[in-house]
Amino acid sequence: MVKIPNKAYQSQDLLKNLFLAGQVAGRHLADDPVLLALQITRKLPYPLAQRVGACLGRLPGAGTRALGAQVRGERVFPDDAARLLRENPAERGAAGAHGGSLLSIWQGIQRRIAAEVALGFGVLDWRDESLPTVTRARAAWDAGYVSESIELAERARKSGYASRLRGEALMLTPGWQVPLEKPGTKAPRANQDRENPKLSVLHLLTNSTPATQSGYTLRSQRLLEALLKKDISIKAYTRIGYPVMIGNLTAGAQAQDGPVIYERFLPASLRGTQPQRLAQWAGGVLKKLSELQPQERPRLVHTTTNYPNGLVAQAVARQLGVPWVYEARGLMEETWVSNKKTEVAQSEAESSQRFSLIRNRETELMQRADHVVTLSETMKGLFVERGVAPESITVIPNAVDEKLFDQNLSPEQARAQLNLPAEGFWVGSVSSLVDYEGFDTLLRAVAQLRRKGADVRVLLAGDGVARGSLETLAQRFAEDPAVGEFAVFCGRLKPEQAYIAHQALNVFAVPRRNDRVCRSVTPLKPIEAMALGRPVLASDIPPLAELVHNGMTAPTGLLARAESPESFATALEELMQDDAARAAYARAGREFARSRTWAKNAEKLESIYEKLCGFSHEAPK
């Protein structure tokens, strides 16, 4: 039976969501209307961003043109905007006093825009006292100077922004826990209710499909699907305000993707600071759980990084009197550093107060959790070095759906479905297009081979902040007649199309940079490529080497020196010239992928859950 949604109820949801989004936008407007306007431009879809960026680039004003460059995805802060920021505002103001006041105002606006854009490019010095104080506060926070950013926000008399920064700092304070405003209902311990044949688990998530398509959400979706097949009862709740806060104003109280139902927490209003919102979220979770029958309440709480989720899971589990699992999917402080645009900014961030606070907070939560789940042996080793007991950590790697093994398209057949040329040797990836993925290295390597006469082509499926700069680089190479047009960017694809894109390739590339975050996190997509019978060419860094030389099978591909186009070109040429080696790598990859399925991961998780709960259940016959 199909349930027809109540239109009146949907209208109420929409009005509530509009009010919620408007409330948050109003806070940002009060903080800084210029910043709010700039943030809106940064959320534009890629095709629209290219058109808007081009229009802005043709307008007068160095700040406006710099904004256009940023919207288009360019990676270098324009020289004329940099010169504008170096000007002495006092001298410009004195010159403007002689009949040039409108010009002075215009230049002041342009300098303000240039400063905000420079912050986005990572080249703004928060110590520059000629900048607006609130801009300096944001730049200081972005650089990791927690105490200084709060002081500057207070000096700028932005009480709301200062309060939010103090809240962020409070969450990072060692020992701080989410206060529960109202006590919740205790859940029965597993061994107190033997009549319930199901193990019930609460999952707290940052986001989810279908609203967000990412490696994070796909891992969550696949794990939950596999757990449901084992007849484990799952309650999956996403963070408070999601997905309205990312622009989905039509979101309802629930969203379903296949068998998985995600509960949303969309209150009529959000509290002002992050600690208050975490308390609001935890209270909302406990209220929902109190409405369930005692035997339906969770016997365990499972959450994923980062620390706000961990803090809420800790509070809810504490109130319910049940154990909790912390799934560390990355190193949050390293991820934060990796988003910095320059080596200088990354170095400064690594030595900052914020870096150490995040690192210590994540470590503390792993130590306090009843069990830790992570993605690779590399990550487990890092956590053990930080003081987490090795016996409390289980590696549950990224995996594949068993249905992938049934797909067996040739590269030519897959290209035909994507309307790509059949000829050529294709290398590429299905991935987020972000800087640390290193696809500029791949483009440079392929350009080298094409200059030698090899018909090598690149396919990149996905989107991200680096897409604009990658397309610009490919176009620049294409101006060389010896290289020509060789790269196809097909944007974000639906899952079924993404699998076809995998199969359109002769070689799947993972040219990740040798960044600290890349040396710890194992990506999902290369394992899918192995399941689909494609050899892998990857950077020689620990998590990727762990996949290619896994100790279970023959090598699944080749490794090349990270950030070295020459090394990638050499390895790629070797793969092009040896059909037998590619076939052997593909066979080994499929064999390895069969050991990493979501069904096997669900068995591991079930074992962890039962051990923590002192409970063993059998599915009804």
PDB file of N, CA, C and O in Angstrom, residues 119 126 134-150 152 161-162 164-172 307 336 340 349 352-355 357-358:
ATOM      1  N   LEU A 119      40.767  35.318   2.265  1.00  0.00           N
ATOM      2  CA  LEU A 119      40.575  34.350   3.344  1.00  0.00           C
ATOM      3  C   LEU A 119      40.218  32.981   2.765  1.00  0.00           C
ATOM      4  O   LEU A 119      40.739  31.949   3.198  1.00  0.00           O
ATOM      5  N   TRP A 126      45.815  37.289   9.466  1.00  0.00           N
ATOM      6  CA  TRP A 126      44.906  37.814  10.479  1.00  0.00           C
ATOM      7  C   TRP A 126      45.568  38.894  11.335  1.00  0.00           C
ATOM      8  O   TRP A 126      44.887  39.672  12.010  1.00  0.00           O
ATOM      9  N   VAL A 134      36.333  42.010  12.311  1.00  0.00           N
ATOM     10  CA  VAL A 134      35.596  40.756  12.226  1.00  0.00           C
ATOM     11  C   VAL A 134      36.209  39.837  11.181  1.00  0.00           C
ATOM     12  O   VAL A 134      36.221  38.606  11.340  1.00  0.00           O
ATOM     13  N   THR A 135      36.768  40.413  10.111  1.00  0.00           N
ATOM     14  CA  THR A 135      37.475  39.594   9.116  1.00  0.00           C
ATOM     15  C   THR A 135      38.721  38.992   9.727  1.00  0.00           C
ATOM     16  O   THR A 135      39.049  37.823   9.494  1.00  0.00           O
ATOM     17  N   ARG A 136      39.438  39.768  10.524  1.00  0.00           N
ATOM     18  CA  ARG A 136      40.616  39.246  11.207  1.00  0.00           C
ATOM     19  C   ARG A 136      40.231  38.116  12.154  1.00  0.00           C
ATOM     20  O   ARG A 136      40.970  37.127  12.287  1.00  0.00           O
ATOM     21  N   ALA A 137      39.074  38.243  12.811  1.00  0.00           N
ATOM     22  CA  ALA A 137      38.625  37.192  13.735  1.00  0.00           C
ATOM     23  C   ALA A 137      38.399  35.881  12.981  1.00  0.00           C
ATOM     24  O   ALA A 137      38.818  34.815  13.439  1.00  0.00           O
ATOM     25  N   ARG A 138      37.745  35.964  11.816  1.00  0.00           N
ATOM     26  CA  ARG A 138      37.518  34.755  11.032  1.00  0.00           C
ATOM     27  C   ARG A 138      38.831  34.165  10.529  1.00  0.00           C
ATOM     28  O   ARG A 138      39.027  32.957  10.493  1.00  0.00           O
ATOM     29  N   ALA A 139      39.737  35.058  10.095  1.00  0.00           N
ATOM     30  CA  ALA A 139      41.036  34.589   9.600  1.00  0.00           C
ATOM     31  C   ALA A 139      41.830  33.922  10.720  1.00  0.00           C
ATOM     32  O   ALA A 139      42.504  32.909  10.490  1.00  0.00           O
ATOM     33  N   ALA A 140      41.755  34.469  11.931  1.00  0.00           N
ATOM     34  CA  ALA A 140      42.470  33.870  13.057  1.00  0.00           C
ATOM     35  C   ALA A 140      41.907  32.485  13.386  1.00  0.00           C
ATOM     36  O   ALA A 140      42.660  31.539  13.643  1.00  0.00           O
ATOM     37  N   TRP A 141      40.582  32.353  13.366  1.00  0.00           N
ATOM     38  CA  TRP A 141      39.963  31.053  13.623  1.00  0.00           C
ATOM     39  C   TRP A 141      40.351  30.062  12.532  1.00  0.00           C
ATOM     40  O   TRP A 141      40.692  28.918  12.805  1.00  0.00           O
ATOM     41  N   ASP A 142      40.329  30.532  11.292  1.00  0.00           N
ATOM     42  CA  ASP A 142      40.687  29.674  10.165  1.00  0.00           C
ATOM     43  C   ASP A 142      42.136  29.201  10.268  1.00  0.00           C
ATOM     44  O   ASP A 142      42.467  28.079   9.868  1.00  0.00           O
ATOM     45  N   ALA A 143      43.007  30.046  10.805  1.00  0.00           N
ATOM     46  CA  ALA A 143      44.424  29.687  10.943  1.00  0.00           C
ATOM     47  C   ALA A 143      44.693  28.848  12.184  1.00  0.00           C
ATOM     48  O   ALA A 143      45.806  28.351  12.361  1.00  0.00           O
ATOM     49  N   GLY A 144      43.696  28.717  13.068  1.00  0.00           N
ATOM     50  CA  GLY A 144      43.860  27.879  14.244  1.00  0.00           C
ATOM     51  C   GLY A 144      44.126  28.619  15.532  1.00  0.00           C
ATOM     52  O   GLY A 144      44.403  27.999  16.562  1.00  0.00           O
ATOM     53  N   TYR A 145      44.028  29.937  15.510  1.00  0.00           N
ATOM     54  CA  TYR A 145      44.292  30.743  16.710  1.00  0.00           C
ATOM     55  C   TYR A 145      42.974  30.967  17.456  1.00  0.00           C
ATOM     56  O   TYR A 145      42.280  31.972  17.265  1.00  0.00           O
ATOM     57  N   VAL A 146      42.631  30.032  18.303  1.00  0.00           N
ATOM     58  CA  VAL A 146      41.316  30.007  18.936  1.00  0.00           C
ATOM     59  C   VAL A 146      41.121  31.201  19.867  1.00  0.00           C
ATOM     60  O   VAL A 146      40.150  31.951  19.741  1.00  0.00           O
ATOM     61  N   SER A 147      42.016  31.398  20.814  1.00  0.00           N
ATOM     62  CA  SER A 147      41.863  32.473  21.798  1.00  0.00           C
ATOM     63  C   SER A 147      41.873  33.835  21.129  1.00  0.00           C
ATOM     64  O   SER A 147      41.064  34.727  21.458  1.00  0.00           O
ATOM     65  N   GLU A 148      42.788  34.024  20.153  1.00  0.00           N
ATOM     66  CA  GLU A 148      42.900  35.313  19.471  1.00  0.00           C
ATOM     67  C   GLU A 148      41.649  35.625  18.661  1.00  0.00           C
ATOM     68  O   GLU A 148      41.209  36.777  18.596  1.00  0.00           O
ATOM     69  N   SER A 149      41.048  34.613  18.042  1.00  0.00           N
ATOM     70  CA  SER A 149      39.853  34.860  17.233  1.00  0.00           C
ATOM     71  C   SER A 149      38.686  35.305  18.105  1.00  0.00           C
ATOM     72  O   SER A 149      37.915  36.201  17.731  1.00  0.00           O
ATOM     73  N   ILE A 150      38.557  34.708  19.281  1.00  0.00           N
ATOM     74  CA  ILE A 150      37.481  35.103  20.197  1.00  0.00           C
ATOM     75  C   ILE A 150      37.695  36.543  20.664  1.00  0.00           C
ATOM     76  O   ILE A 150      36.753  37.352  20.708  1.00  0.00           O
ATOM     77  N   LEU A 152      39.253  38.945  19.097  1.00  0.00           N
ATOM     78  CA  LEU A 152      38.981  39.871  17.988  1.00  0.00           C
ATOM     79  C   LEU A 152      37.479  40.006  17.745  1.00  0.00           C
ATOM     80  O   LEU A 152      36.993  41.106  17.455  1.00  0.00           O
ATOM     81  N   TYR A 161      28.635  36.324  17.109  1.00  0.00           N
ATOM     82  CA  TYR A 161      29.744  35.566  16.533  1.00  0.00           C
ATOM     83  C   TYR A 161      30.734  35.162  17.623  1.00  0.00           C
ATOM     84  O   TYR A 161      31.214  34.021  17.655  1.00  0.00           O
ATOM     85  N   ALA A 162      31.027  36.078  18.543  1.00  0.00           N
ATOM     86  CA  ALA A 162      31.938  35.756  19.645  1.00  0.00           C
ATOM     87  C   ALA A 162      31.376  34.622  20.497  1.00  0.00           C
ATOM     88  O   ALA A 162      32.119  33.727  20.923  1.00  0.00           O
ATOM     89  N   ARG A 164      29.391  32.242  19.501  1.00  0.00           N
ATOM     90  CA  ARG A 164      29.505  30.979  18.767  1.00  0.00           C
ATOM     91  C   ARG A 164      30.942  30.459  18.785  1.00  0.00           C
ATOM     92  O   ARG A 164      31.173  29.257  18.881  1.00  0.00           O
ATOM     93  N   LEU A 165      31.915  31.360  18.684  1.00  0.00           N
ATOM     94  CA  LEU A 165      33.309  30.922  18.768  1.00  0.00           C
ATOM     95  C   LEU A 165      33.631  30.362  20.151  1.00  0.00           C
ATOM     96  O   LEU A 165      34.340  29.357  20.274  1.00  0.00           O
ATOM     97  N   ARG A 166      33.109  31.007  21.192  1.00  0.00           N
ATOM     98  CA  ARG A 166      33.331  30.477  22.551  1.00  0.00           C
ATOM     99  C   ARG A 166      32.710  29.086  22.688  1.00  0.00           C
ATOM    100  O   ARG A 166      33.256  28.212  23.356  1.00  0.00           O
ATOM    101  N   GLY A 167      31.557  28.897  22.036  1.00  0.00           N
ATOM    102  CA  GLY A 167      30.926  27.584  22.059  1.00  0.00           C
ATOM    103  C   GLY A 167      31.779  26.530  21.374  1.00  0.00           C
ATOM    104  O   GLY A 167      31.926  25.402  21.871  1.00  0.00           O
ATOM    105  N   GLU A 168      32.348  26.875  20.225  1.00  0.00           N
ATOM    106  CA  GLU A 168      33.229  25.946  19.515  1.00  0.00           C
ATOM    107  C   GLU A 168      34.436  25.589  20.380  1.00  0.00           C
ATOM    108  O   GLU A 168      34.867  24.428  20.427  1.00  0.00           O
ATOM    109  N   ALA A 169      34.978  26.599  21.059  1.00  0.00           N
ATOM    110  CA  ALA A 169      36.127  26.354  21.932  1.00  0.00           C
ATOM    111  C   ALA A 169      35.737  25.469  23.117  1.00  0.00           C
ATOM    112  O   ALA A 169      36.513  24.613  23.551  1.00  0.00           O
ATOM    113  N   LEU A 170      34.522  25.662  23.635  1.00  0.00           N
ATOM    114  CA  LEU A 170      34.063  24.860  24.761  1.00  0.00           C
ATOM    115  C   LEU A 170      33.988  23.380  24.388  1.00  0.00           C
ATOM    116  O   LEU A 170      34.373  22.504  25.176  1.00  0.00           O
ATOM    117  N   MET A 171      33.496  23.091  23.195  1.00  0.00           N
ATOM    118  CA  MET A 171      33.404  21.696  22.758  1.00  0.00           C
ATOM    119  C   MET A 171      34.770  21.024  22.702  1.00  0.00           C
ATOM    120  O   MET A 171      34.878  19.810  22.832  1.00  0.00           O
ATOM    121  N   LEU A 172      35.804  21.828  22.458  1.00  0.00           N
ATOM    122  CA  LEU A 172      37.164  21.290  22.359  1.00  0.00           C
ATOM    123  C   LEU A 172      37.872  21.213  23.710  1.00  0.00           C
ATOM    124  O   LEU A 172      39.000  20.739  23.791  1.00  0.00           O
ATOM    125  N   TYR A 307      34.075  14.846  16.396  1.00  0.00           N
ATOM    126  CA  TYR A 307      33.838  14.915  17.834  1.00  0.00           C
ATOM    127  C   TYR A 307      32.463  15.425  18.245  1.00  0.00           C
ATOM    128  O   TYR A 307      31.954  14.969  19.281  1.00  0.00           O
ATOM    129  N   TRP A 336      41.330  18.891   8.494  1.00  0.00           N
ATOM    130  CA  TRP A 336      41.247  20.350   8.577  1.00  0.00           C
ATOM    131  C   TRP A 336      42.477  20.989   7.944  1.00  0.00           C
ATOM    132  O   TRP A 336      42.352  21.917   7.131  1.00  0.00           O
ATOM    133  N   LYS A 340      43.782  23.582   3.765  1.00  0.00           N
ATOM    134  CA  LYS A 340      44.519  24.832   3.597  1.00  0.00           C
ATOM    135  C   LYS A 340      45.141  24.876   2.203  1.00  0.00           C
ATOM    136  O   LYS A 340      45.630  23.877   1.687  1.00  0.00           O
ATOM    137  N   ALA A 349      48.884  25.874  10.500  1.00  0.00           N
ATOM    138  CA  ALA A 349      47.744  25.177  11.094  1.00  0.00           C
ATOM    139  C   ALA A 349      48.202  23.989  11.934  1.00  0.00           C
ATOM    140  O   ALA A 349      47.654  23.714  13.008  1.00  0.00           O
ATOM    141  N   SER A 352      49.133  24.969  15.389  1.00  0.00           N
ATOM    142  CA  SER A 352      48.180  25.881  16.034  1.00  0.00           C
ATOM    143  C   SER A 352      47.499  25.246  17.244  1.00  0.00           C
ATOM    144  O   SER A 352      47.505  24.026  17.436  1.00  0.00           O
ATOM    145  N   GLN A 353      46.866  26.098  18.013  1.00  0.00           N
ATOM    146  CA  GLN A 353      46.096  25.659  19.169  1.00  0.00           C
ATOM    147  C   GLN A 353      44.914  24.793  18.747  1.00  0.00           C
ATOM    148  O   GLN A 353      44.625  23.766  19.371  1.00  0.00           O
ATOM    149  N   ARG A 354      44.256  25.174  17.678  1.00  0.00           N
ATOM    150  CA  ARG A 354      43.078  24.435  17.231  1.00  0.00           C
ATOM    151  C   ARG A 354      43.440  23.013  16.815  1.00  0.00           C
ATOM    152  O   ARG A 354      42.705  22.060  17.104  1.00  0.00           O
ATOM    153  N   PHE A 355      44.567  22.837  16.144  1.00  0.00           N
ATOM    154  CA  PHE A 355      45.011  21.511  15.720  1.00  0.00           C
ATOM    155  C   PHE A 355      45.172  20.591  16.920  1.00  0.00           C
ATOM    156  O   PHE A 355      44.660  19.460  16.931  1.00  0.00           O
ATOM    157  N   LEU A 357      43.928  20.919  19.917  1.00  0.00           N
ATOM    158  CA  LEU A 357      42.663  20.720  20.620  1.00  0.00           C
ATOM    159  C   LEU A 357      41.812  19.661  19.933  1.00  0.00           C
ATOM    160  O   LEU A 357      41.218  18.800  20.594  1.00  0.00           O
ATOM    161  N   ILE A 358      41.729  19.727  18.594  1.00  0.00           N
ATOM    162  CA  ILE A 358      40.945  18.726  17.856  1.00  0.00           C
ATOM    163  C   ILE A 358      41.545  17.340  18.048  1.00  0.00           C
ATOM    164  O   ILE A 358      40.840  16.361  18.322  1.00  0.00           O
TER     165      ILE A 358
END
